[in-house]
Coordinates of N, CA and C in Angstrom, one line a residue:
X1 N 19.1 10.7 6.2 CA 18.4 9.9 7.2 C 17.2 9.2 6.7
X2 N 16.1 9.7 6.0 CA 15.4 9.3 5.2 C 15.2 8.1 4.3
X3 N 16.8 8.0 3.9 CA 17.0 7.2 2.6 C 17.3 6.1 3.7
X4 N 18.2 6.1 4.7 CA 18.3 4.8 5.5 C 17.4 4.3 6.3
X5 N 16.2 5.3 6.8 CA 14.4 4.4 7.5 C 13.8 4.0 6.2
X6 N 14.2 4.4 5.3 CA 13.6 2.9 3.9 C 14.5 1.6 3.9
X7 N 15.7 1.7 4.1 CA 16.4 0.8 4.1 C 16.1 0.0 4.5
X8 N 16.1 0.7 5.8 CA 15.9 0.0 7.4 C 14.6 -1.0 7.2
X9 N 13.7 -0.2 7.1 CA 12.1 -0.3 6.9 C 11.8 -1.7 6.0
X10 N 12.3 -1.1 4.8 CA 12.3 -2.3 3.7 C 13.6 -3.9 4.0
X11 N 14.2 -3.8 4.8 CA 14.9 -5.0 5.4 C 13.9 -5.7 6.3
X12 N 13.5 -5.0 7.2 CA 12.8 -5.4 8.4 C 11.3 -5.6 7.9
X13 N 10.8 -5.4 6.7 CA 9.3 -5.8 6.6 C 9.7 -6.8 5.3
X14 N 10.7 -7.5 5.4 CA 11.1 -8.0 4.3 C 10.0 -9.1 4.2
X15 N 9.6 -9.9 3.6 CA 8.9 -11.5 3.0 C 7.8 -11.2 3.7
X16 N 6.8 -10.0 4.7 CA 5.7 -9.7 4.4 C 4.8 -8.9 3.9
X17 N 3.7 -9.2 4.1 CA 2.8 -9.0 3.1 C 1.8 -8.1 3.8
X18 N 0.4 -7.6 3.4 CA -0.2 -6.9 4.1 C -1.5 -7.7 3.7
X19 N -2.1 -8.0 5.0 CA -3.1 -9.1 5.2 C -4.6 -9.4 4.2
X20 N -4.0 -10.2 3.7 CA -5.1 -10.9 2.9 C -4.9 -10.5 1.6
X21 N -3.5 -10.1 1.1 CA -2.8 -10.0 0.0 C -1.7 -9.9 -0.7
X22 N -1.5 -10.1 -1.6 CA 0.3 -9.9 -1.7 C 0.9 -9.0 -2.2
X23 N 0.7 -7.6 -1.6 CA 1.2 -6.7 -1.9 C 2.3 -6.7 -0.5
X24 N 3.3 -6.6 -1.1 CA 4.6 -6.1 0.3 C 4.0 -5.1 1.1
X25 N 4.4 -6.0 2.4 CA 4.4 -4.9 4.0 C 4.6 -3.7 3.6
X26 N 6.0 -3.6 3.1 CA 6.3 -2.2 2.7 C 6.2 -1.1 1.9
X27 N 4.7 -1.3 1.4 CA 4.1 -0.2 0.7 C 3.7 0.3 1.4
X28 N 3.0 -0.1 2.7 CA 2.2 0.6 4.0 C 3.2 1.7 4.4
X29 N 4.7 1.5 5.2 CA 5.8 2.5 5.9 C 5.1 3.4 4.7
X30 N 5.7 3.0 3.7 CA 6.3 3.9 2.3 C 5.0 4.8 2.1
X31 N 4.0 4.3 2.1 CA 2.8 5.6 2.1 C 2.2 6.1 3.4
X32 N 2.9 5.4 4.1 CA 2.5 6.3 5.5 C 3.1 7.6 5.1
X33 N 4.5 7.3 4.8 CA 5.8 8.1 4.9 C 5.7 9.4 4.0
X34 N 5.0 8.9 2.9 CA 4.4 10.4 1.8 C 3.6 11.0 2.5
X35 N 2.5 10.3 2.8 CA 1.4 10.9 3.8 C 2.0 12.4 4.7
X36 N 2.8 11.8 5.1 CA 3.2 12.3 6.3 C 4.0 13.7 5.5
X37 N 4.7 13.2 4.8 CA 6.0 14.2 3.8 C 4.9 15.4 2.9
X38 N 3.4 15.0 2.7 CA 2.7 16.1 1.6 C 2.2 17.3 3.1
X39 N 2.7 16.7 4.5 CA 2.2 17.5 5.3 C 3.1 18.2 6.1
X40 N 4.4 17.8 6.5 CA 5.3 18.5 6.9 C 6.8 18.2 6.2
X41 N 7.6 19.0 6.6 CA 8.4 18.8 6.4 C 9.7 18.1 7.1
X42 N 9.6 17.8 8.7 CA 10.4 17.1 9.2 C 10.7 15.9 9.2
X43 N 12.4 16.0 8.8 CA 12.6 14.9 8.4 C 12.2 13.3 9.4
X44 N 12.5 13.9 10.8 CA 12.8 12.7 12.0 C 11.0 12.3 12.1
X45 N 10.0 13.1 11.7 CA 8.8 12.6 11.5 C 8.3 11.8 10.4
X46 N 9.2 12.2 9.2 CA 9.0 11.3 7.9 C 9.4 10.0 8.1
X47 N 10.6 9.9 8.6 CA 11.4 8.8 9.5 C 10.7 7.8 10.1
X48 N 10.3 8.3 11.6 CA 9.2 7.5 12.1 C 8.0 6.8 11.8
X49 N 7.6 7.8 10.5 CA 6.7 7.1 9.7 C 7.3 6.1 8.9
X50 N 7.8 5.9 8.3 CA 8.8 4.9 7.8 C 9.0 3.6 9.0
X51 N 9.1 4.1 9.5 CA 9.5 3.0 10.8 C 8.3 2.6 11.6
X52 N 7.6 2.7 11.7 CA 5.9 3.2 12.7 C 5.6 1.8 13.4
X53 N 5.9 0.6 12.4 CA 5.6 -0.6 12.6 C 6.5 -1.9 12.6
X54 N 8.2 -1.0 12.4 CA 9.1 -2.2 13.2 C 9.3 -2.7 14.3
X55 N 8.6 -2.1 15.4 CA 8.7 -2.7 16.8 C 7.7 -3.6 17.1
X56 N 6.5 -3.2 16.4 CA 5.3 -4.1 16.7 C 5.0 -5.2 16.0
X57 N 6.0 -5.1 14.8 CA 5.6 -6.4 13.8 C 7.0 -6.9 13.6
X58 N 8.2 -6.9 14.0 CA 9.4 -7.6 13.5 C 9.9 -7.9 14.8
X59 N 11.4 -8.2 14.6 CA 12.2 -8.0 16.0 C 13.0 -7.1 16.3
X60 N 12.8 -5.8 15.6 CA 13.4 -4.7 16.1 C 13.1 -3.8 17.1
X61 N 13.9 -3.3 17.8 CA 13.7 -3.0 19.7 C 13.5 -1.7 19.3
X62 N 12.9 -0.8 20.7 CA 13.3 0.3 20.6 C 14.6 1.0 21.0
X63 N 15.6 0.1 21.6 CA 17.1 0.8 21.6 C 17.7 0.6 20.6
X64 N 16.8 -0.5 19.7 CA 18.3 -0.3 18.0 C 17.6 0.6 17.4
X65 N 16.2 1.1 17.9 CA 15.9 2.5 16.9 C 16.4 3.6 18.1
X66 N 17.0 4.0 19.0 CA 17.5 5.0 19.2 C 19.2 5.0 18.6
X67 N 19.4 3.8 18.7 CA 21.1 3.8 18.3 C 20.7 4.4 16.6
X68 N 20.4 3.5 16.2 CA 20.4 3.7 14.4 C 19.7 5.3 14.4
X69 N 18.4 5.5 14.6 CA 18.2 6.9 14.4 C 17.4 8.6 15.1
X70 N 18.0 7.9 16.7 CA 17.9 9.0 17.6 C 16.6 8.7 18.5
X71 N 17.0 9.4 19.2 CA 15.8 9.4 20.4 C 14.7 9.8 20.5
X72 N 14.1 11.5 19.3 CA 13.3 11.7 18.8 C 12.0 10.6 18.2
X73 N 13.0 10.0 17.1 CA 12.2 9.0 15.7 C 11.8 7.8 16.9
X74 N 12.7 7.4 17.6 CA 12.2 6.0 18.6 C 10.7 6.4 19.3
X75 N 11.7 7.6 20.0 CA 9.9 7.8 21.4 C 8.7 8.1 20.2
X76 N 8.6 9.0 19.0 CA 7.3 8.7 18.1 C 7.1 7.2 17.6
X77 N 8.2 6.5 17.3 CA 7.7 5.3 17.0 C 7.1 4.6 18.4
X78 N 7.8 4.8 19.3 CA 6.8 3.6 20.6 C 5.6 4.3 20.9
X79 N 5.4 5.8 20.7 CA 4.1 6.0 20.6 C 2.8 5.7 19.8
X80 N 3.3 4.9 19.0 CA 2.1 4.4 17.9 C 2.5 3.0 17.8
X81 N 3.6 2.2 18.7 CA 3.5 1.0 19.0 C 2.3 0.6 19.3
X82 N 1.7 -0.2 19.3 CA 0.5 -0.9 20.3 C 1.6 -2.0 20.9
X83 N 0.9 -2.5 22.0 CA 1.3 -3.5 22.7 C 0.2 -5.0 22.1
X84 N 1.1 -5.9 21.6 CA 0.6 -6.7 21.1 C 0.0 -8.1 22.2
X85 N 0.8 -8.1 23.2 CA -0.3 -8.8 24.1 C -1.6 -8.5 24.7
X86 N -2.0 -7.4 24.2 CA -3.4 -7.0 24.8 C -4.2 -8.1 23.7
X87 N -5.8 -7.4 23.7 CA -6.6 -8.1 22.7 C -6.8 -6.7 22.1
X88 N -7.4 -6.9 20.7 CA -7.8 -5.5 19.8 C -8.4 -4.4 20.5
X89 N -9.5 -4.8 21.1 CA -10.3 -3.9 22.0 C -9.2 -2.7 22.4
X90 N -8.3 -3.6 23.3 CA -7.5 -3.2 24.5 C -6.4 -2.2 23.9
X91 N -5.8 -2.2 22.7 CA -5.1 -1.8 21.7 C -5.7 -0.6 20.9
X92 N -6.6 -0.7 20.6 CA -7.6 0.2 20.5 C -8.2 1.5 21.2
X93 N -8.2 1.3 22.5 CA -8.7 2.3 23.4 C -7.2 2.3 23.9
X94 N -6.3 2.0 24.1 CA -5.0 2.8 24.6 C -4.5 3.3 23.4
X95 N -4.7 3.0 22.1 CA -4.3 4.3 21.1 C -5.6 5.7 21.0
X96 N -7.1 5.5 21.4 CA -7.7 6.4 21.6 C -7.5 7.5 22.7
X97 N -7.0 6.6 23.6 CA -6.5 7.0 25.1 C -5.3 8.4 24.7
X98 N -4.3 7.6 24.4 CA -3.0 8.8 23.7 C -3.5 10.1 23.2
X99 N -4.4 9.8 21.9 CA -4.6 10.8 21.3 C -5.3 11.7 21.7
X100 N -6.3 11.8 23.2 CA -6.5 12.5 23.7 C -5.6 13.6 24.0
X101 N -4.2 13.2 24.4 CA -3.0 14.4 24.8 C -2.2 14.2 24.0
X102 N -2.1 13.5 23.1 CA -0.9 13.6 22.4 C -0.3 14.8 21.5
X103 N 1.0 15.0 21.3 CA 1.4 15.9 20.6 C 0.7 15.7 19.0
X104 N 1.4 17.3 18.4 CA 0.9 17.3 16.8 C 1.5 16.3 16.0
X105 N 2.9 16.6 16.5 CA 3.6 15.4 15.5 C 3.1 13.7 15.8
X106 N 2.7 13.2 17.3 CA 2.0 12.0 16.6 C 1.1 12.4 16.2
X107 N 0.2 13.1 16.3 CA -1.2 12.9 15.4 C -0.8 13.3 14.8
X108 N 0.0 13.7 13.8 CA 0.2 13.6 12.6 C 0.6 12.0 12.1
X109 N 1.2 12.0 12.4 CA 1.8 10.0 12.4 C 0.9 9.2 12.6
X110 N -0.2 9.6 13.4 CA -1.4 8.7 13.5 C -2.2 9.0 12.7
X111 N -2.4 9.9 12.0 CA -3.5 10.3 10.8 C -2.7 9.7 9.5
X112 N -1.8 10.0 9.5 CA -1.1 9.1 8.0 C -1.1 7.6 7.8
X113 N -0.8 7.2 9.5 CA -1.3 5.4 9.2 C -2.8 5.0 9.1
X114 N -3.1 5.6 9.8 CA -4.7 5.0 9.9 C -4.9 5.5 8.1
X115 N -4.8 6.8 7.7 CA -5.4 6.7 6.3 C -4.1 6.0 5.9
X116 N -3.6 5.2 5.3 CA -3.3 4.3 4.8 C -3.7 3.3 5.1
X117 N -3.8 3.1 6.2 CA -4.7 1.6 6.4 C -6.1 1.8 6.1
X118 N -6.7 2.8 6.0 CA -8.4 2.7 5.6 C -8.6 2.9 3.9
X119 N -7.3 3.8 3.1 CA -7.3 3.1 2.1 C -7.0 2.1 1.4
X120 N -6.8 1.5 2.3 CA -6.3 -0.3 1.6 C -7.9 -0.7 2.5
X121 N -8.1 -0.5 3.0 CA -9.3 -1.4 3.3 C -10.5 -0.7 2.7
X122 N -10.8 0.2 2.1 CA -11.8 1.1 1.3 C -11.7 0.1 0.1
X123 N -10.6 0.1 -0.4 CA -9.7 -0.4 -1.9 C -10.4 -2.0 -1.4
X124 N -10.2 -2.7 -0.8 CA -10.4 -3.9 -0.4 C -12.2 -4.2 -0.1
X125 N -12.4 -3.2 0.7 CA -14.1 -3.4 0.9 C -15.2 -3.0 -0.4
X126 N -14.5 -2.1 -1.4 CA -15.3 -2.1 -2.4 C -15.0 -3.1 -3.4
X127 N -14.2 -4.0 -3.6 CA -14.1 -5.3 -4.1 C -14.6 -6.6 -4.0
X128 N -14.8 -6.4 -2.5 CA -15.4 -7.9 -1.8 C -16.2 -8.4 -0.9
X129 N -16.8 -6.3 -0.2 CA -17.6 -6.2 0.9 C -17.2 -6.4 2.4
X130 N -18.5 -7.0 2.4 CA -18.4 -7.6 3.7 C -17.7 -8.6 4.0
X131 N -17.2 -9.6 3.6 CA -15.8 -10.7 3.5 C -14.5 -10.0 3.8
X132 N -14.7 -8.9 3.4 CA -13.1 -8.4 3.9 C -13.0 -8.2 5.3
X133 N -13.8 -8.7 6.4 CA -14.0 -8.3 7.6 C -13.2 -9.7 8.1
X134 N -13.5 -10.6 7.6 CA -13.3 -11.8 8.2 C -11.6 -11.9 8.0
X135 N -10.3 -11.0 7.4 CA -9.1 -11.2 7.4 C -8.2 -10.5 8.4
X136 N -9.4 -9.8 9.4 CA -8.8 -8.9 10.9 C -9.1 -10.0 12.0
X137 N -8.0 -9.4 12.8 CA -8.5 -10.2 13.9 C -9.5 -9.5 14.6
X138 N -10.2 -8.6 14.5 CA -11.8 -7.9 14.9 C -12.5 -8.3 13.8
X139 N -13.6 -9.1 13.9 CA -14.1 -9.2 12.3 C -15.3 -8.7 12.3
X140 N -16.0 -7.8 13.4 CA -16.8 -7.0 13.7 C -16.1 -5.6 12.8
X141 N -17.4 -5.6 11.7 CA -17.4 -4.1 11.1 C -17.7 -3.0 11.9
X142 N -18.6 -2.9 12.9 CA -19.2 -1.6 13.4 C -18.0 -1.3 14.9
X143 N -16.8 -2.4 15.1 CA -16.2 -2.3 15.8 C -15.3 -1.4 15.5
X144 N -14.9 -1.4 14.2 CA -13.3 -0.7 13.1 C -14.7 0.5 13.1
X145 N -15.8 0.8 12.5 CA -15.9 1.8 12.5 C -15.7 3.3 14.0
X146 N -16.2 2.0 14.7 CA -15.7 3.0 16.1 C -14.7 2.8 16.5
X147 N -13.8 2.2 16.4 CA -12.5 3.0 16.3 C -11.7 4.3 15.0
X148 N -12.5 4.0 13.7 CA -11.7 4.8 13.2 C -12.4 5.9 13.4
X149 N -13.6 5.9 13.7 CA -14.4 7.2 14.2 C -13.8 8.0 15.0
X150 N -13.3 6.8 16.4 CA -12.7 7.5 17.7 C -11.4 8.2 17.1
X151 N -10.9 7.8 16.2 CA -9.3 8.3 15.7 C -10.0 10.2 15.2
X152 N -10.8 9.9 13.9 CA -11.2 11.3 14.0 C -11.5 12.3 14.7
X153 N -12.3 12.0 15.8 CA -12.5 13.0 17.2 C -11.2 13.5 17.6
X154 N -10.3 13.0 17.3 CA -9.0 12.7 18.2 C -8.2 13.8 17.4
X155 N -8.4 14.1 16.3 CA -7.2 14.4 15.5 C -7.4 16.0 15.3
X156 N -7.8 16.6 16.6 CA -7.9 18.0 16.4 C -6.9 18.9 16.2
X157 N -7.2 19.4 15.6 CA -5.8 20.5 15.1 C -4.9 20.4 13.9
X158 N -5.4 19.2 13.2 CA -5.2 18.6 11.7 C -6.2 19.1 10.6
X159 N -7.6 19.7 10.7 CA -8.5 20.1 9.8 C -8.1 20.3 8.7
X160 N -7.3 21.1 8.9 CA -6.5 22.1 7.5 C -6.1 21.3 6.0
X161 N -5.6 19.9 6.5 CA -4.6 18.8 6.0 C -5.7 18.3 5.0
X162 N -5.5 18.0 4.0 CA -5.9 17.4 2.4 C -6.0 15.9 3.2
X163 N -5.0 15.3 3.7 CA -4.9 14.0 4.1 C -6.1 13.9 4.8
X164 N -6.7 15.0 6.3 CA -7.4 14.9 7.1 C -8.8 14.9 6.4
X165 N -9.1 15.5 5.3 CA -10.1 15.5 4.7 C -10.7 14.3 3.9
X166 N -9.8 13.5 3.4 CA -9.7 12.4 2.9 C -9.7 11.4 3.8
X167 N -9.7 11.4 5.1 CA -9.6 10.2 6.2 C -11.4 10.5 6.2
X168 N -11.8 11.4 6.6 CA -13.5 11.8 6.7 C -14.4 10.8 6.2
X169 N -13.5 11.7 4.6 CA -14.6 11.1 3.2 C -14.8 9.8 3.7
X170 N -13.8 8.9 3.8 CA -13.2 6.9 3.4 C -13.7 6.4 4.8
X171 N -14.1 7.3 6.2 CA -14.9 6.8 7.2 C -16.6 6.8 6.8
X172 N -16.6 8.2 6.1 CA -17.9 8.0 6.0 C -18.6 7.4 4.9
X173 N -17.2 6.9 3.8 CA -17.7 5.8 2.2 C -17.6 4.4 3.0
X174 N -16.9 4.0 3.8 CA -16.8 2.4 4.7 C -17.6 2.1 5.5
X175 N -18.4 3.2 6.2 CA -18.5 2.8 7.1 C -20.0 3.4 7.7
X176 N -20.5 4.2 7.1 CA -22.1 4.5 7.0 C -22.9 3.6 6.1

């Protein structure tokens, strides 16, 4: 199952890129997906990570991810959907919202994207600073810090995790 949410993954993030460079979309799934794999071992979780961002960034539905790979991997994927007609803000506090009650397995799913995404932007902000702000559609720095702040409050019951320790460090190297 694994080997076909890369497939899947890597078809559907095909010709992009990850913003304000040209490294393929699909390094993001793909290190979510390790992320996720050095901390558990279920497969339909490694999966979803793999998948995390076909609904919100391509044209893939959530009923071709239940057909293709079950009803499990879909409902975690539409939980870390954002809804893209909001504004950032708005997208932002309904993912802080979730994580208030959410299960382990998304926060686990939500702590492997966000640290993928903070180390591409760690990687990015110690090359170019403050300019790297202006390639988000939030281009307020103290705004990403309170949200990835808010993500940490959020992610109780993860302490133990190498990953979770490393999300800390990269809030408090970016963003103090």
């Amino acid at each position: 199952m694994v080997e076909k949410a890369v497939a899947f993954a890597t078809k559907s993030h095909e010709g992009t890129f990850r913003k304000g460079t040209k490294i393929p979309y699909i390094v993001h799934p793909l290190e979510t997906a390790v992320i996720v794999a050095l901390m558990v071992t279920d497969e339909e979780l490694i999966c979803a990570a793999l998948l995390h961002d076909v609904v919100e960034d391509t044209g893939v539905t959530e009923e071709e991810l239940k057909e293709k790979f079950g009803l499990r991997v879909a409902e975690l994927v539409m939980e870390e959907t954002e809804d893209k007609t909001k504004c950032w803000k708005e997208r932002k506090c309904a993912t802080l919202d979730h994580l208030e009650q959410a299960s382990r397995e998304s926060k686990i799913l939500v702590l492997a994207d966000k640290l993928s995404n903070l180390r591409s932007t760690a990687r990015d902000y110690f090359l170019v600073g403050d300019d790297l702000w202006q390639r988000f559609n939030e281009k307020n720095k103290s705004e990403h810090a309170w949200y990835y702040k808010g993500v940490a409050k959020r992610l109780t019951g993860l302490e133990e995790f190498p990953a979770y320790q490393e999300y800390i460090k990269l809030c408090e190297r970016v963003f103090e």
